[in-house]
PDB file of C-alpha atoms in Angstrom:
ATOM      1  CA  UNK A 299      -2.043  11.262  -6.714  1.00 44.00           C
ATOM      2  CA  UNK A 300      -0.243  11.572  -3.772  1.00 50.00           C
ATOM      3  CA  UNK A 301      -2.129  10.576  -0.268  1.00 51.00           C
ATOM      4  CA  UNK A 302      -0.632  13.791   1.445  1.00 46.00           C
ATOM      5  CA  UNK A 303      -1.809  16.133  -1.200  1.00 52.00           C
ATOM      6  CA  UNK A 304      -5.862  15.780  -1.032  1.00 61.00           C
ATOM      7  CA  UNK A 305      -8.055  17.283   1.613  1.00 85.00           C
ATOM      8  CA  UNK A 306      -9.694  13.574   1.829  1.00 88.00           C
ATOM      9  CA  UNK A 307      -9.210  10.228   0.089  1.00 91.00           C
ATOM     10  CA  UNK A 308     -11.898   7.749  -0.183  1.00 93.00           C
ATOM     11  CA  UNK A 309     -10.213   4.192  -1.765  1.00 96.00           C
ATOM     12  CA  UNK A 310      -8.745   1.096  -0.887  1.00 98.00           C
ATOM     13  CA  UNK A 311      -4.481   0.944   0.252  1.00 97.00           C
ATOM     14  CA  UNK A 312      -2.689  -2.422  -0.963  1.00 98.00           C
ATOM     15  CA  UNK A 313      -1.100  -4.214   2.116  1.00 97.00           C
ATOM     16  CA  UNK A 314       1.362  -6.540  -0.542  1.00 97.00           C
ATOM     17  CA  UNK A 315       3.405  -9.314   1.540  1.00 92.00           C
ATOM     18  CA  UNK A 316       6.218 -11.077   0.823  1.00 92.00           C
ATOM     19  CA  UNK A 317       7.903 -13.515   3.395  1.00 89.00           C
ATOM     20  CA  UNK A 318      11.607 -13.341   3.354  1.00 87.00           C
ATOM     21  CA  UNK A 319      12.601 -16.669   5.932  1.00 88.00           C
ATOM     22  CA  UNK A 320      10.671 -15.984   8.908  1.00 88.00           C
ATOM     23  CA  UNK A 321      10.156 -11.897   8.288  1.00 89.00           C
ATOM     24  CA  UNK A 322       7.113 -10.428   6.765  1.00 90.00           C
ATOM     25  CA  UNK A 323       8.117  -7.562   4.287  1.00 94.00           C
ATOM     26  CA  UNK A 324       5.423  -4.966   2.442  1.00 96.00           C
ATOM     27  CA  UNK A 325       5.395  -3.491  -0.645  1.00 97.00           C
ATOM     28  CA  UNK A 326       6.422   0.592  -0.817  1.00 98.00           C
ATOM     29  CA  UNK A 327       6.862   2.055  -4.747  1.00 97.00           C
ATOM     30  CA  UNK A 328       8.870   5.249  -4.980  1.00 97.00           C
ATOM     31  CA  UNK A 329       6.806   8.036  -5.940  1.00 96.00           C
ATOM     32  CA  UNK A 330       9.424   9.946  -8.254  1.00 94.00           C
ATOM     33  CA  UNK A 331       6.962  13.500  -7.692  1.00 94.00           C
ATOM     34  CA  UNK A 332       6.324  13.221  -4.552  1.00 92.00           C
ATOM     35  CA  UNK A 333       9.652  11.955  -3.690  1.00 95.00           C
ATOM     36  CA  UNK A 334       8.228   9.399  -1.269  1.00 97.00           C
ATOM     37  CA  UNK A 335       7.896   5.853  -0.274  1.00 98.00           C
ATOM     38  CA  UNK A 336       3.910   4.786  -0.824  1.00 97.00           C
ATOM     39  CA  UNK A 337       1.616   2.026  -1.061  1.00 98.00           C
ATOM     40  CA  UNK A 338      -0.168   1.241  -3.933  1.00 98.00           C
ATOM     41  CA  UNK A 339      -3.468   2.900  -3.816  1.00 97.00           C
ATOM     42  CA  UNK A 340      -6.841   4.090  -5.417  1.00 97.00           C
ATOM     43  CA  UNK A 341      -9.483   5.887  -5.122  1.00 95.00           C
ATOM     44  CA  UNK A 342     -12.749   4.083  -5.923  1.00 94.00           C
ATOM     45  CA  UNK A 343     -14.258   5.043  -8.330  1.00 94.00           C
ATOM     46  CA  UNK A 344     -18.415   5.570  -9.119  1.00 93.00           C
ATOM     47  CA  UNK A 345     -20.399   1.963  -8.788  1.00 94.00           C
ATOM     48  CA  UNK A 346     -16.866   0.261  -7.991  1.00 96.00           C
ATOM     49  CA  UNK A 347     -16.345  -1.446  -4.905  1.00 97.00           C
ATOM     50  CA  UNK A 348     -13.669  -1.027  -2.540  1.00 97.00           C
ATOM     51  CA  UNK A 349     -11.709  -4.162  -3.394  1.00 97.00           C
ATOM     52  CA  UNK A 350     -12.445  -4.225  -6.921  1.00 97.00           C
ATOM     53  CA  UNK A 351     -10.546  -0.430  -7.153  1.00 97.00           C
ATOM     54  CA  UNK A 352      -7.366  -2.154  -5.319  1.00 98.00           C
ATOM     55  CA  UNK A 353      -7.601  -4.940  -7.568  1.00 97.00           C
ATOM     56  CA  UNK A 354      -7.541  -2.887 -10.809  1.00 96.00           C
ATOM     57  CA  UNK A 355      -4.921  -0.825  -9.401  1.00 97.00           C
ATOM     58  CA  UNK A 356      -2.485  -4.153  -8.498  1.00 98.00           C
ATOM     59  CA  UNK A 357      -2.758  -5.049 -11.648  1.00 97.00           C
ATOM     60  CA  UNK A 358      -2.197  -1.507 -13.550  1.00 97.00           C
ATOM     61  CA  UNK A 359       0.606  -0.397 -11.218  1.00 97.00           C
ATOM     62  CA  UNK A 360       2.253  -3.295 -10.810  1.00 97.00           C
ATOM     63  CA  UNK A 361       1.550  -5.133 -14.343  1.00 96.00           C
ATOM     64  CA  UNK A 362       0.336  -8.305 -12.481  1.00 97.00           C
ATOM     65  CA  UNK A 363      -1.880 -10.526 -14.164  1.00 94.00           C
ATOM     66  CA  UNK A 364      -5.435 -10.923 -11.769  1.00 89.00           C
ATOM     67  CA  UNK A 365      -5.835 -14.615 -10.927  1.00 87.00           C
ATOM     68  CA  UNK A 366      -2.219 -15.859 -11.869  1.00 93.00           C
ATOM     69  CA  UNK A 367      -0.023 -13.889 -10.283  1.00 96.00           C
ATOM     70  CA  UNK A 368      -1.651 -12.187  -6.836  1.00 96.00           C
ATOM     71  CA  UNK A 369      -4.639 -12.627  -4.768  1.00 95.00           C
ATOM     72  CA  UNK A 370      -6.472  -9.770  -3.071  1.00 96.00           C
ATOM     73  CA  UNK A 371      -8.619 -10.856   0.302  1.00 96.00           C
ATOM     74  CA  UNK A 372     -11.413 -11.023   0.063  1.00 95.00           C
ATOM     75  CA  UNK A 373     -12.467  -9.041   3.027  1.00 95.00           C
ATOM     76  CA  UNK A 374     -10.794  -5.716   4.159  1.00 96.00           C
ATOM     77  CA  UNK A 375      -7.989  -6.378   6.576  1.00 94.00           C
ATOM     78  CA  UNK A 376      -9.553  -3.202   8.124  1.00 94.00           C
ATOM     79  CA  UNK A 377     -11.995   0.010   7.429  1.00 96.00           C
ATOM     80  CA  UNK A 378     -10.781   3.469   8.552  1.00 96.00           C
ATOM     81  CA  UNK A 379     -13.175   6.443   8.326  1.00 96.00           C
ATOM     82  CA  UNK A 380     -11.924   9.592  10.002  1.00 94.00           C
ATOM     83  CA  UNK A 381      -9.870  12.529   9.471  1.00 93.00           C
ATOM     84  CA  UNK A 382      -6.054  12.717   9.973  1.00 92.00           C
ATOM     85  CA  UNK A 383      -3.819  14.987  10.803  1.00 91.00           C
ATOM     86  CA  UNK A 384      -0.336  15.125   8.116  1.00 90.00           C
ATOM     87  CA  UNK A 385       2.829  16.239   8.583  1.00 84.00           C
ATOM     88  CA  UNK A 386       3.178  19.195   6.209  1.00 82.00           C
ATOM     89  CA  UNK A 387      -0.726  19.883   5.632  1.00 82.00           C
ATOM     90  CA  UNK A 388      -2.516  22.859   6.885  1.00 85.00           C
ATOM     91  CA  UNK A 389      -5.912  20.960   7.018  1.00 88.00           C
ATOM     92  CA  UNK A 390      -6.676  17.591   8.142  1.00 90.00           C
ATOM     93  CA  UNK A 391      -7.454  14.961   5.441  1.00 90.00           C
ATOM     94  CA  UNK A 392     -10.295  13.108   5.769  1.00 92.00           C
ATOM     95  CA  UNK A 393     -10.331   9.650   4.779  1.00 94.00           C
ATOM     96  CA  UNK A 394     -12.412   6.731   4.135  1.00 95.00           C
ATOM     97  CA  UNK A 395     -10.455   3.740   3.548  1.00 97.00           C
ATOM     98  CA  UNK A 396     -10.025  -0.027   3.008  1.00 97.00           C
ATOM     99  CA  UNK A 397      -7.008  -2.351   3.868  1.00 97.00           C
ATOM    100  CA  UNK A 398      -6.584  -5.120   1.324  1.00 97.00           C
ATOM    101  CA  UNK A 399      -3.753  -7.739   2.125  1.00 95.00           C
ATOM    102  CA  UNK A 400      -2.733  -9.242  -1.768  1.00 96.00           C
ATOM    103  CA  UNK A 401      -0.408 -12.117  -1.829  1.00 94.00           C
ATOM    104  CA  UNK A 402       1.610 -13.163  -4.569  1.00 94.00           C
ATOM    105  CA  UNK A 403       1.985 -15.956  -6.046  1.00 90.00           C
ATOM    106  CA  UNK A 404       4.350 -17.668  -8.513  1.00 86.00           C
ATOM    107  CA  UNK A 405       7.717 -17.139  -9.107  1.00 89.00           C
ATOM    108  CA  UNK A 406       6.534 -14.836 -12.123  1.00 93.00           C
ATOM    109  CA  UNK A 407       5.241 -12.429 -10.126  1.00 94.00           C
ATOM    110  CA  UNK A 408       7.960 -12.137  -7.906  1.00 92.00           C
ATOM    111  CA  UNK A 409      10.722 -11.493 -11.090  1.00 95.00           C
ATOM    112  CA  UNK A 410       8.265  -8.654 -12.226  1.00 96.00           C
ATOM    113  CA  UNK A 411       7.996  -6.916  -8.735  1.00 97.00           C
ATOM    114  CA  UNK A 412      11.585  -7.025  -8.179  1.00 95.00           C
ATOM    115  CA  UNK A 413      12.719  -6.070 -11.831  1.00 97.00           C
ATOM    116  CA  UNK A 414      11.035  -2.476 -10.934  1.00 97.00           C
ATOM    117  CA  UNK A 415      13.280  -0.608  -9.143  1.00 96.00           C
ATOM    118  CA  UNK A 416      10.541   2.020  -7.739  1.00 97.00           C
ATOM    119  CA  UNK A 417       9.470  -1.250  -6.027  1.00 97.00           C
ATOM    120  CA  UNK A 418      10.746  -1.330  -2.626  1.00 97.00           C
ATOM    121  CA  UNK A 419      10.519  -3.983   0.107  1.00 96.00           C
ATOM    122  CA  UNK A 420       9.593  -2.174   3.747  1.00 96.00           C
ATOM    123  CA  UNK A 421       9.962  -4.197   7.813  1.00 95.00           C
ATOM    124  CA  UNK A 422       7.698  -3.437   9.797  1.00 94.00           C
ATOM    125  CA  UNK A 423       9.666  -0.821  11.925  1.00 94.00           C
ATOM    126  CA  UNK A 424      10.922   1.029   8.926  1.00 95.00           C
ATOM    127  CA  UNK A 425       7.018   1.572   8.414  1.00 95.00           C
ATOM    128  CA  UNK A 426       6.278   2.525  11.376  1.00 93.00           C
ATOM    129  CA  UNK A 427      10.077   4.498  11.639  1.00 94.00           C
ATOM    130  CA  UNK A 428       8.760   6.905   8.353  1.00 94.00           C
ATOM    131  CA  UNK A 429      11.901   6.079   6.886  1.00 96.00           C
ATOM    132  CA  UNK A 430      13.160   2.671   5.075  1.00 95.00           C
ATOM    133  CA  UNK A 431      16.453   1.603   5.901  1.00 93.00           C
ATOM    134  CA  UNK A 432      18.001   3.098   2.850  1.00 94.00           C
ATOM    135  CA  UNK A 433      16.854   6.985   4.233  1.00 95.00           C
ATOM    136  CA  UNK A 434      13.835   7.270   1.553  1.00 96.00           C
ATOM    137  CA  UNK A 435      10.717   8.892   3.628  1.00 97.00           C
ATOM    138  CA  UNK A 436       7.439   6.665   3.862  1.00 96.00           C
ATOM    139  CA  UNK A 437       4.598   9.081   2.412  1.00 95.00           C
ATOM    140  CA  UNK A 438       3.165  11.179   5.429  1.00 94.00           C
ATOM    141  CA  UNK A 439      -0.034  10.198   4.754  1.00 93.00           C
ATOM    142  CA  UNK A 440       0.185   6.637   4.499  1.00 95.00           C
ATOM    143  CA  UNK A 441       3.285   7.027   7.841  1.00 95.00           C
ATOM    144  CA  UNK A 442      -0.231   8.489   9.649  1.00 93.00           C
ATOM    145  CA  UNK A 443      -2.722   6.223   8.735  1.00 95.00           C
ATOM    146  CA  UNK A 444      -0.421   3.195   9.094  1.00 94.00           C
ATOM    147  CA  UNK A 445      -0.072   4.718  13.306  1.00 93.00           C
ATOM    148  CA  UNK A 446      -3.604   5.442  13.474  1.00 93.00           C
ATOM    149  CA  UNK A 447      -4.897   1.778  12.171  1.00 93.00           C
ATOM    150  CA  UNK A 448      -2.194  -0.360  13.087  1.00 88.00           C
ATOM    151  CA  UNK A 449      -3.177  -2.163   9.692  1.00 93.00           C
ATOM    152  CA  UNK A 450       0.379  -3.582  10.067  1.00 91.00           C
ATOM    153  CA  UNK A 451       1.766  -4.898  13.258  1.00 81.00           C
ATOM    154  CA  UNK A 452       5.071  -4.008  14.296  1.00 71.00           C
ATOM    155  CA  UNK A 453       5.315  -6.684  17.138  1.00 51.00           C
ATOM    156  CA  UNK A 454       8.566  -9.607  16.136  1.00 49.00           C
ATOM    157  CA  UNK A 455      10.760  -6.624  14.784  1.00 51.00           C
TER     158      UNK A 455
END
């Protein structure tokens, strides 16, 4: 489900680098409903923790292998816990939320990420822009969390 669609979202967001030379990229996925550039995401579910629900999500969403091809930190890069105001919402959504950075590893896991074509990979200042460079909106939600948190700096761009 769609960040911009709930009244509050309680889960873990997938900060997924890549280093292209000397510039840090993230990973977006197209969002064919929603028609919208997004992280991966998930809620957390009942007894799960908050990296554990980004970690089985990586892995479904993605079709990474756990161990071999990524590696999710093992602390939150952050912890948000407020509501937010979205573009195109008539109530705030509340959210309580972890920032995982996962790096990939292996040239394996690489091929399968680009092979997807709903795989996209974002600067900095396209993030924090709301728009990649080919036009495609960033998801409101994740547009006003990523504002709100700073969870990814936009400073060398």
């Amino acid at each position: 489900m769609s960040l911009m669609t709930q009244a509050q979202f309680v889960g873990s967001i997938a900060l997924i680098r890549r280093w292209f030379g000397e510039k840090e990229r993230w990973l977006a996925r197209w969002d064919e409903r929603a028609q919208v550039l997004d992280f991966v995401h998930a809620e957390r579910l009942e007894g799960e923790s908050y990296r554990e629900s980004i970690d089985r999500e990586v892995a479904w969403t993605l079709d990474l292998q756990r161990k071999r091809d990524y590696i999710v930190s093992s602390a939150p890069r952050l912890h948000f816990q407020a509501p937010l105001e979205i573009p195109g919402q008539c109530t705030p959504v509340f959210f309580v939320v972890q920032f995982f950075v996962v790096d990939l590893y292996g040239q394996q896991a690489a091929r399968t990420i680009d092979a997807d074509d709903r795989n996209q990979w974002c600067r900095p200042a396209e993030l924090k822009a709301g728009q990649s460079a080919d036009g495609r909106a960033i998801a409101p939600g994740l547009h006003a969390l990523l504002a709100r948190t700073e969870a990814i700096p936009s400073h060398g761009e």
